[in-house]
PDB file of C-alpha atoms and ligand atoms in Angstrom:
ATOM      1  CA  MET A   1       0.057  -0.010  -0.071  1.00  0.00           C
ATOM      2  CA  VAL A   2       2.806   2.406   0.676  1.00  0.00           C
ATOM      3  CA  ARG A   3       4.071   2.215  -3.048  1.00  0.00           C
ATOM      4  CA  ARG A   4       0.640   3.282  -4.163  1.00  0.00           C
ATOM      5  CA  ALA A   5       0.436   6.311  -1.606  1.00  0.00           C
ATOM      6  CA  THR A   6       3.757   7.446  -3.050  1.00  0.00           C
ATOM      7  CA  HIS A   7       2.166   7.109  -6.533  1.00  0.00           C
ATOM      8  CA  LEU A   8      -0.588   9.529  -5.246  1.00  0.00           C
ATOM      9  CA  ALA A   9       2.188  11.808  -3.866  1.00  0.00           C
ATOM     10  CA  GLY A  10       3.892  11.812  -7.327  1.00  0.00           C
ATOM     11  CA  VAL A  11       0.709  12.486  -9.202  1.00  0.00           C
ATOM     12  CA  ILE A  12      -0.216  15.524  -7.061  1.00  0.00           C
ATOM     13  CA  GLU A  13       3.320  16.946  -7.364  1.00  0.00           C
ATOM     14  CA  THR A  14       3.130  16.512 -11.108  1.00  0.00           C
ATOM     15  CA  PHE A  15      -0.305  18.190 -11.231  1.00  0.00           C
ATOM     16  CA  THR A  16       0.538  21.068  -8.980  1.00  0.00           C
ATOM     17  CA  ARG A  17       3.662  21.921 -11.104  1.00  0.00           C
ATOM     18  CA  ALA A  18       1.987  21.625 -14.325  1.00  0.00           C
ATOM     19  CA  TYR A  19      -1.089  23.792 -13.336  1.00  0.00           C
ATOM     20  CA  PHE A  20       0.651  26.403 -10.938  1.00  0.00           C
ATOM     21  CA  GLY A  21       4.359  26.514 -12.146  1.00  0.00           C
ATOM     22  CA  PRO A  22       7.327  24.301 -12.218  1.00  0.00           C
ATOM     23  CA  ASP A  23       8.837  26.159  -9.321  1.00  0.00           C
ATOM     24  CA  ILE A  24       6.046  26.001  -6.873  1.00  0.00           C
ATOM     25  CA  GLU A  25       6.649  23.513  -3.986  1.00  0.00           C
ATOM     26  CA  SER A  26       3.746  21.338  -2.499  1.00  0.00           C
ATOM     27  CA  ARG A  27       3.621  19.216   0.385  1.00  0.00           C
ATOM     28  CA  LEU A  28       1.308  16.588   1.972  1.00  0.00           C
ATOM     29  CA  ARG A  29       0.696  16.369   5.542  1.00  0.00           C
ATOM     30  CA  PRO A  30      -1.514  13.618   7.399  1.00  0.00           C
ATOM     31  CA  GLY A  31      -5.147  14.393   7.533  1.00  0.00           C
ATOM     32  CA  PHE A  32      -8.471  12.848   7.986  1.00  0.00           C
ATOM     33  CA  PHE A  33     -11.242  12.059   5.416  1.00  0.00           C
ATOM     34  CA  PRO A  34     -13.920   9.469   6.055  1.00  0.00           C
ATOM     35  CA  PHE A  35     -13.445   7.544   2.650  1.00  0.00           C
ATOM     36  CA  THR A  36      -9.767   7.578   2.281  1.00  0.00           C
ATOM     37  CA  GLU A  37      -6.946   5.755   4.246  1.00  0.00           C
ATOM     38  CA  PRO A  38      -4.292   7.165   4.708  1.00  0.00           C
ATOM     39  CA  SER A  39      -5.471  10.641   3.927  1.00  0.00           C
ATOM     40  CA  ALA A  40      -3.554  13.727   3.496  1.00  0.00           C
ATOM     41  CA  ASP A  41      -3.898  17.588   3.374  1.00  0.00           C
ATOM     42  CA  VAL A  42      -2.208  19.063   0.320  1.00  0.00           C
ATOM     43  CA  SER A  43      -0.510  22.578   0.626  1.00  0.00           C
ATOM     44  CA  MET A  44       1.437  24.663  -1.622  1.00  0.00           C
ATOM     45  CA  GLU A  45       3.965  27.258  -1.185  1.00  0.00           C
ATOM     46  CA  CYS A  46       2.384  30.587  -0.714  1.00  0.00           C
ATOM     47  CA  HIS A  47       2.242  32.231  -4.142  1.00  0.00           C
ATOM     48  CA  VAL A  48       2.388  35.887  -2.762  1.00  0.00           C
ATOM     49  CA  CYS A  49       5.358  35.717  -0.288  1.00  0.00           C
ATOM     50  CA  ARG A  50       6.931  32.370  -1.439  1.00  0.00           C
ATOM     51  CA  GLY A  51       7.571  31.681   2.145  1.00  0.00           C
ATOM     52  CA  ALA A  52       9.310  35.006   2.935  1.00  0.00           C
ATOM     53  CA  SER A  53       6.854  36.072   5.676  1.00  0.00           C
ATOM     54  CA  THR A  54       7.964  33.163   7.741  1.00  0.00           C
ATOM     55  CA  ARG A  55      11.640  34.222   7.843  1.00  0.00           C
ATOM     56  CA  PRO A  56      13.018  36.683  10.409  1.00  0.00           C
ATOM     57  CA  GLY A  57      12.402  40.280   9.241  1.00  0.00           C
ATOM     58  CA  GLY A  58       9.936  39.019   6.493  1.00  0.00           C
ATOM     59  CA  ASP A  59       6.868  41.221   6.126  1.00  0.00           C
ATOM     60  CA  PRO A  60       3.565  39.731   7.368  1.00  0.00           C
ATOM     61  CA  CYS A  61       1.572  37.962   4.737  1.00  0.00           C
ATOM     62  CA  ARG A  62      -2.134  38.165   4.657  1.00  0.00           C
ATOM     63  CA  VAL A  63      -2.791  35.442   2.182  1.00  0.00           C
ATOM     64  CA  CYS A  64      -0.891  32.682   4.315  1.00  0.00           C
ATOM     65  CA  ARG A  65      -1.228  34.470   7.576  1.00  0.00           C
ATOM     66  CA  SER A  66       2.565  34.414   7.539  1.00  0.00           C
ATOM     67  CA  GLN A  67       2.480  30.283   7.458  1.00  0.00           C
ATOM     68  CA  GLY A  68       4.260  30.148   4.070  1.00  0.00           C
ATOM     69  CA  TRP A  69       1.950  27.339   2.847  1.00  0.00           C
ATOM     70  CA  ILE A  70      -1.719  27.498   1.664  1.00  0.00           C
ATOM     71  CA  GLU A  71      -3.794  24.447   1.841  1.00  0.00           C
ATOM     72  CA  ILE A  72      -5.457  23.599  -1.335  1.00  0.00           C
ATOM     73  CA  ALA A  73      -6.757  20.143  -1.406  1.00  0.00           C
ATOM     74  CA  GLY A  74      -7.679  16.828   0.355  1.00  0.00           C
ATOM     75  CA  ALA A  75      -6.358  13.545  -0.828  1.00  0.00           C
ATOM     76  CA  GLY A  76      -6.149   9.964  -0.005  1.00  0.00           C
ATOM     77  CA  MET A  77      -6.054   6.382  -0.982  1.00  0.00           C
ATOM     78  CA  VAL A  78      -9.666   5.067  -1.472  1.00  0.00           C
ATOM     79  CA  ASN A  79     -10.425   3.051   1.835  1.00  0.00           C
ATOM     80  CA  PRO A  80     -10.576  -0.717   0.946  1.00  0.00           C
ATOM     81  CA  ARG A  81     -13.997  -0.833   2.535  1.00  0.00           C
ATOM     82  CA  VAL A  82     -15.347   1.756   0.016  1.00  0.00           C
ATOM     83  CA  LEU A  83     -14.116  -0.604  -2.754  1.00  0.00           C
ATOM     84  CA  VAL A  84     -15.765  -3.534  -1.165  1.00  0.00           C
ATOM     85  CA  ALA A  85     -19.034  -1.607  -0.853  1.00  0.00           C
ATOM     86  CA  CYS A  86     -18.793  -0.871  -4.594  1.00  0.00           C
ATOM     87  CA  GLY A  87     -18.082  -4.525  -5.395  1.00  0.00           C
ATOM     88  CA  ILE A  88     -14.364  -3.929  -6.180  1.00  0.00           C
ATOM     89  CA  ASP A  89     -11.724  -6.403  -4.890  1.00  0.00           C
ATOM     90  CA  PRO A  90      -9.300  -4.448  -2.885  1.00  0.00           C
ATOM     91  CA  ASP A  91      -6.683  -7.066  -3.120  1.00  0.00           C
ATOM     92  CA  ARG A  92      -6.734  -6.568  -6.890  1.00  0.00           C
ATOM     93  CA  TYR A  93      -7.414  -2.779  -7.219  1.00  0.00           C
ATOM     94  CA  SER A  94      -6.602   0.368  -5.622  1.00  0.00           C
ATOM     95  CA  GLY A  95      -7.611   4.045  -6.049  1.00  0.00           C
ATOM     96  CA  PHE A  96      -6.798   7.437  -4.986  1.00  0.00           C
ATOM     97  CA  ALA A  97      -8.699  10.668  -4.886  1.00  0.00           C
ATOM     98  CA  PHE A  98      -7.659  14.368  -4.423  1.00  0.00           C
ATOM     99  CA  GLY A  99      -9.924  17.535  -5.061  1.00  0.00           C
ATOM    100  CA  LEU A 100      -8.826  21.133  -5.082  1.00  0.00           C
ATOM    101  CA  GLY A 101     -10.806  24.144  -3.869  1.00  0.00           C
ATOM    102  CA  ILE A 102     -11.615  26.095  -7.019  1.00  0.00           C
ATOM    103  CA  GLU A 103     -11.373  29.285  -5.345  1.00  0.00           C
ATOM    104  CA  ARG A 104      -7.868  28.692  -4.012  1.00  0.00           C
ATOM    105  CA  SER A 105      -6.802  27.326  -7.339  1.00  0.00           C
ATOM    106  CA  LEU A 106      -7.901  30.485  -8.887  1.00  0.00           C
ATOM    107  CA  MET A 107      -6.078  32.717  -6.421  1.00  0.00           C
ATOM    108  CA  ILE A 108      -2.788  30.851  -6.802  1.00  0.00           C
ATOM    109  CA  ARG A 109      -2.767  30.525 -10.740  1.00  0.00           C
ATOM    110  CA  HIS A 110      -3.960  34.090 -11.112  1.00  0.00           C
ATOM    111  CA  GLY A 111      -2.205  35.862  -8.245  1.00  0.00           C
ATOM    112  CA  VAL A 112      -5.520  36.938  -6.550  1.00  0.00           C
ATOM    113  CA  THR A 113      -4.650  38.097  -2.940  1.00  0.00           C
ATOM    114  CA  ASP A 114      -8.164  38.140  -1.563  1.00  0.00           C
ATOM    115  CA  ILE A 115     -10.476  35.106  -1.530  1.00  0.00           C
ATOM    116  CA  ARG A 116     -13.444  37.234  -0.858  1.00  0.00           C
ATOM    117  CA  ASP A 117     -13.071  38.807  -4.401  1.00  0.00           C
ATOM    118  CA  THR A 118     -14.291  35.242  -5.681  1.00  0.00           C
ATOM    119  CA  VAL A 119     -17.558  35.278  -4.020  1.00  0.00           C
ATOM    120  CA  GLU A 120     -18.644  39.080  -3.872  1.00  0.00           C
ATOM    121  CA  GLY A 121     -20.298  39.182  -7.377  1.00  0.00           C
ATOM    122  CA  ASP A 122     -18.180  42.242  -8.615  1.00  0.00           C
ATOM    123  CA  VAL A 123     -18.515  41.936 -12.488  1.00  0.00           C
ATOM    124  CA  ARG A 124     -15.330  43.522 -12.962  1.00  0.00           C
ATOM    125  CA  PHE A 125     -13.645  40.604 -11.280  1.00  0.00           C
ATOM    126  CA  SER A 126     -15.750  37.811 -12.899  1.00  0.00           C
ATOM    127  CA  ARG A 127     -15.381  39.451 -16.416  1.00  0.00           C
ATOM    128  CA  ALA A 128     -11.543  39.030 -15.936  1.00  0.00           C
ATOM    129  CA  PHE A 129     -12.296  35.440 -16.103  1.00  0.00           C
ATOM    130  CA  GLY A 130     -14.663  35.384 -18.919  1.00  0.00           C
ATOM    131  CA  MET A 131     -17.787  35.433 -17.063  1.00  0.00           C
ATOM    132  CA  GLU A 132     -20.844  37.594 -17.480  1.00  0.00           C
ATOM    133  CA  ALA A 133     -23.210  38.662 -14.735  1.00  0.00           C
TER     134      ALA A 133
HETATM  135 ZN1  LIG B 201       2.315  34.129   2.033  1.00  0.00          ZN
END
């Protein structure tokens, strides 16, 4: 099972670098989701401060709250019990899942610094992304 979980980690790293840029770091930390085991929280290096806010003398960062990382997704190996419930033999098959928050993905990819801009309904913001009110 460990090899399969490392495959998940590799797919996530490949995805994040392809989507957000080859120099963006990502990390997985243990997490909990009811349908995956093991589960992980996926974080990416802050696109605004690039971690500088965590260093001595660094300016505070509002986007990552000076953590240097932004959580963007949940992930994990599909729990074998879920596979059994679906009629799939977990000794023969495995699966993994991950899902990104669309607002955070938009922020990181396009340099949006305030997540509230994505939900306030300002047409000047939404038109920039090809949406009409
Ligand atoms: Zn930051």
